[in-house]
Short mmCIF file of C-alpha atoms in Angstrom, two decimals:
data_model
loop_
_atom_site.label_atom_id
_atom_site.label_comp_id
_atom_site.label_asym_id
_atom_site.label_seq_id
_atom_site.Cartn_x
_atom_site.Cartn_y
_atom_site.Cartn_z
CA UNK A 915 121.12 84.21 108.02
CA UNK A 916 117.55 83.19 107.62
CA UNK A 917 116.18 86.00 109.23
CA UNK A 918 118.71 88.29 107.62
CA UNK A 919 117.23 87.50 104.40
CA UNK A 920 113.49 87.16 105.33
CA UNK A 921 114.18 90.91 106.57
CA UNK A 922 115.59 92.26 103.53
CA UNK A 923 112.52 90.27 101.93
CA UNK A 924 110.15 92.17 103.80
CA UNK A 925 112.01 95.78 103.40
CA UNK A 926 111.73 95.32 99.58
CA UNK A 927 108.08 94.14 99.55
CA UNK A 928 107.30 97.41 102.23
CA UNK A 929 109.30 99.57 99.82
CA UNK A 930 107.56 98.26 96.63
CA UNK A 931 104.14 98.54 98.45
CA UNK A 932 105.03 102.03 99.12
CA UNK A 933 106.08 103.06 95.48
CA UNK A 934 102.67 101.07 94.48
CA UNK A 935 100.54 103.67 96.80
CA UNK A 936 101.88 106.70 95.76
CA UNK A 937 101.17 105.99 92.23
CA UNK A 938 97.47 104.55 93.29
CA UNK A 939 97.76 108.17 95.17
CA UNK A 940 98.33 110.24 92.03
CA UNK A 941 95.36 108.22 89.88
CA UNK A 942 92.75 109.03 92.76
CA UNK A 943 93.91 113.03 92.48
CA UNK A 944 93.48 112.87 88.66
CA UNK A 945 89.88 111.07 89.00
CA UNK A 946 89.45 113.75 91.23
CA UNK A 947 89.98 116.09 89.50
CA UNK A 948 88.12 115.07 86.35
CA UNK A 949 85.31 114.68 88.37
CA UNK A 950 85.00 118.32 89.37
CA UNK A 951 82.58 120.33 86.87
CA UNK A 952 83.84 122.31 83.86
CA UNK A 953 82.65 125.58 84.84
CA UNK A 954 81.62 126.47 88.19
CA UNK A 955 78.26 128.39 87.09
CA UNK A 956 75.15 129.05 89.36
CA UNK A 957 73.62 125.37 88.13
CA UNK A 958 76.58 123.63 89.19
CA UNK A 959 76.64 125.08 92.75
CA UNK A 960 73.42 125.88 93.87
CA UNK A 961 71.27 123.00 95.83
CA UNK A 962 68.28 121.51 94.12
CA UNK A 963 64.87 122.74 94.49
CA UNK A 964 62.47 121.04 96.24
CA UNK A 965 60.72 120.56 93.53
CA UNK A 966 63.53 118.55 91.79
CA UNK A 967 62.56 115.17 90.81
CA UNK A 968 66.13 113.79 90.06
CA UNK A 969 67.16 111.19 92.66
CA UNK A 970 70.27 111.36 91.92
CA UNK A 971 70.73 114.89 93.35
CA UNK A 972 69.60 113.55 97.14
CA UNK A 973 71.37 115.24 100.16
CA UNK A 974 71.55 118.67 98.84
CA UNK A 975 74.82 118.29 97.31
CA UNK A 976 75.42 118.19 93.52
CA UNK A 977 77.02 114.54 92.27
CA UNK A 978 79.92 116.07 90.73
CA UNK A 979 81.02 117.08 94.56
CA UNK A 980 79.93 113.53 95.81
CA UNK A 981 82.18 112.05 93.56
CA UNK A 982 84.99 114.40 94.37
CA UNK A 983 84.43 113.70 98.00
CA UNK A 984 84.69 110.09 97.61
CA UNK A 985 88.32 110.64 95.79
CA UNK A 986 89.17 112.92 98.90
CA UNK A 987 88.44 110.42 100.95
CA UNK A 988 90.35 107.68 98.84
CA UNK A 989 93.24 110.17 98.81
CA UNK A 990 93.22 110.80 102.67
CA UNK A 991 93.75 106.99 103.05
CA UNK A 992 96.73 106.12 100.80
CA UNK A 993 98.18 109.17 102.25
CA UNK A 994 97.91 107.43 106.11
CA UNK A 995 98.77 104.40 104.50
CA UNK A 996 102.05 105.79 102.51
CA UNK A 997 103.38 107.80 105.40
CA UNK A 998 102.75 104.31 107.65
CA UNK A 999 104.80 102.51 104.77
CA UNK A 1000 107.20 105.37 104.48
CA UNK A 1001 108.24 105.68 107.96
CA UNK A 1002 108.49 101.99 108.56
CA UNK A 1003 110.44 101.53 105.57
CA UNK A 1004 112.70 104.66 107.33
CA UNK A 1005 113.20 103.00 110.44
CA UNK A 1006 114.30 99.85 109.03
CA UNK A 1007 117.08 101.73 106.99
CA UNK A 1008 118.07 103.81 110.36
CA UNK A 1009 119.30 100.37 111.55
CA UNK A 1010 122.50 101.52 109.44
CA UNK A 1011 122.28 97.44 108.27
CA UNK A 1012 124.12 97.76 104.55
CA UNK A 1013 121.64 94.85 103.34
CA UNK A 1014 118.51 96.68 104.81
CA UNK A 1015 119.62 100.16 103.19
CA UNK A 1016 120.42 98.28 99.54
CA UNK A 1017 116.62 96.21 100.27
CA UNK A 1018 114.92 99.69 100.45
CA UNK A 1019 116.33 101.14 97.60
CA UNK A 1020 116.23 97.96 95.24
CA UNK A 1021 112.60 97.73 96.28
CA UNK A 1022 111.67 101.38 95.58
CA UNK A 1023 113.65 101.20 92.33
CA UNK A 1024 111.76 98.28 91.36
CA UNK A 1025 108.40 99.41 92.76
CA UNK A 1026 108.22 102.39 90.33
CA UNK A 1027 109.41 100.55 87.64
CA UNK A 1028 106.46 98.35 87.83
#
């Protein structure tokens, strides 16, 4: 029995975690996009000069698309890390255990109500 409910324990948490990742998913696309420019005119994609003295312009690349890039990035790693959670959480309920299955959905429901 323990282990029974130290399972279902951990299939809620996995499930919550889960819920809690695709919503940290969907902020890092809006920063994203927020963080593209307003209007893609010849200023916003051309490389600086060398004859640019703005540091904060370094590597060629405007910062708009640096910080865009970082978000990527951010994005590409909840999405590894929610189809991890997501197809553990899938496996566990493919045990066909009634208390596993009811774990997972209690956990999701509760995960995107918080």
């Amino acid at each position: 029995p323990a282990g029974m409910v130290l399972s279902v324990l951990v299939i809620l948490l996995l499930s919550m975690l889960y819920e809690a990742v695709k919503m940290g998913k969907a902020v890092l696309l809006q920063r994203a996009l927020l963080a593209l420019p307003r209007s893609l005119s010849q200023e916003a994609l051309t490389e600086p000069q060398e004859g640019d003295t703005n540091p904060a312009q370094g590597r060629g690349f405007p910062i708009s698309f640096r910080r865009w890039f970082r978000y990527h990035v951010g994005q590409t790693l909840f999405h590894v890390v929610q189809v991890v959670l997501g197809y553990m959480v899938m496996l566990a309920v493919m045990s066909y255990n009634a208390w596993i299955f009811l774990a997972a959905i209690a956990g999701s429901a509760l995960g995107y109500f918080v």
